[in-house]
């Protein structure tokens, strides 16, 4: 049952089985109720016919009864004594009495009809006194009951209707007439047998069709699984899973899987380049520092202490940059504190006492430029932008802070050569230097702008480069205000 096909087939079979069983039971109940209603009607008609005859004063012996097997009749008086039964009725249950032998009764026959008035007396009053009264049949709904009757040695189930009738003598009789339930039972049994026979066959068909349809639908999934297993085994992220021509969920799964593989391939390739570039960048200062130390060991008077300190500082900065990039790549989220960018810019500029060009600060007085984020990381961004401007500026560097829509904009400008438009995205890649002639010591490792953009993105902002009014580059950092 670990297979999706097996679970789908079993689930569909169970649902269909429950639905069919419920529908079958409903059909059987409705069929049985309809057939019983027909039997009730037949029994009521037969009972009222007998009751009508008794109500008109017909003697018991002269009451015409229907076919005994179709409608057995039993008539009882007020004391539940049997006064009339069908001819061949041998036993009965479900009626007011179980007897099938009429007992003598004072009202064993109806009062005979009066003789004709031979004297020709037209006195209506005398005629009314001599004419017997007329009985009646109850108009109430009859009572129905289930029972059995043995007619001529044949016992069967019947539906009995009880109708009350009053004879002209004032005797109240109860007429029980039955209607056979054999047809109802046969019909119900036939339908039930057909359902019991057809249900397993239908369930087998449903299970088989579901299995085949599910197998066909999941065939592309198996192809995707096999290709993913092959990619995992070969570690070749350039491979892609097959995409079916259908436009269903499986095709969407295949497309999403290929998109994920594309992103994963790009991420792994970027990681490889990062490791290679980091190794290359670290090799140069380490080799330089080792050379200086070896020379100093052999010739202490030739020790270049300022150069060794500079290489050590460069290693320290590079290691810090690499560690920060590693944390950003791992998804580290900035802190949830509030940072006032105007004050942060003033503080960062005030600490840069060794810059070759003084930085002009443009921050409106009384402005509130608060954003959410990490103070240390945002300070690093501003510092990297100012370092970049100092390396490329000819005579002026300026930084400004202003409100920009629903956020705050920090802009760092210089009057250098600027950034060519076709290179304005590439400069944010890691270990990228546009000036290949610049030495590594002066140009840095090419990580400052990459770190600045990554930090801006982690804070929900953007970092772009434009042409400044002074003719150089203008780096614009935009960060959203707190919600």
PDB file of N, CA and C in Angstrom, residues 336-340 370-373 375 482:
ATOM      1  N   UNK A 336      16.365  43.071  14.142  1.00  0.00           N
ATOM      2  CA  UNK A 336      15.108  43.800  14.079  1.00  0.00           C
ATOM      3  C   UNK A 336      15.134  45.166  14.709  1.00  0.00           C
ATOM      4  N   UNK A 337      16.321  45.731  14.926  1.00  0.00           N
ATOM      5  CA  UNK A 337      16.398  47.048  15.552  1.00  0.00           C
ATOM      6  C   UNK A 337      16.090  48.166  14.569  1.00  0.00           C
ATOM      7  N   UNK A 338      15.949  49.381  15.109  1.00  0.00           N
ATOM      8  CA  UNK A 338      15.697  50.577  14.291  1.00  0.00           C
ATOM      9  C   UNK A 338      16.985  51.373  14.149  1.00  0.00           C
ATOM     10  N   UNK A 339      17.297  51.785  12.917  1.00  0.00           N
ATOM     11  CA  UNK A 339      18.526  52.516  12.623  1.00  0.00           C
ATOM     12  C   UNK A 339      18.142  53.855  11.992  1.00  0.00           C
ATOM     13  N   UNK A 340      18.714  54.958  12.525  1.00  0.00           N
ATOM     14  CA  UNK A 340      18.497  56.298  11.964  1.00  0.00           C
ATOM     15  C   UNK A 340      19.634  56.558  10.976  1.00  0.00           C
ATOM     16  N   UNK A 370      14.443  56.752   9.681  1.00  0.00           N
ATOM     17  CA  UNK A 370      14.584  55.475  10.386  1.00  0.00           C
ATOM     18  C   UNK A 370      14.215  54.310   9.470  1.00  0.00           C
ATOM     19  N   UNK A 371      14.992  53.237   9.614  1.00  0.00           N
ATOM     20  CA  UNK A 371      14.726  51.978   8.907  1.00  0.00           C
ATOM     21  C   UNK A 371      14.972  50.836   9.895  1.00  0.00           C
ATOM     22  N   UNK A 372      14.447  49.666   9.554  1.00  0.00           N
ATOM     23  CA  UNK A 372      14.695  48.473  10.362  1.00  0.00           C
ATOM     24  C   UNK A 372      15.873  47.701   9.789  1.00  0.00           C
ATOM     25  N   UNK A 373      16.732  47.216  10.669  1.00  0.00           N
ATOM     26  CA  UNK A 373      17.836  46.410  10.182  1.00  0.00           C
ATOM     27  C   UNK A 373      18.992  46.361  11.147  1.00  0.00           C
ATOM     28  N   UNK A 375      22.482  47.597  12.390  1.00  0.00           N
ATOM     29  CA  UNK A 375      23.287  48.807  12.349  1.00  0.00           C
ATOM     30  C   UNK A 375      24.688  48.511  11.811  1.00  0.00           C
ATOM     31  N   UNK A 482      10.016  51.558   8.375  1.00  0.00           N
ATOM     32  CA  UNK A 482       9.284  50.554   9.167  1.00  0.00           C
ATOM     33  C   UNK A 482       7.796  50.614   8.882  1.00  0.00           C
TER      34      UNK A 482
END
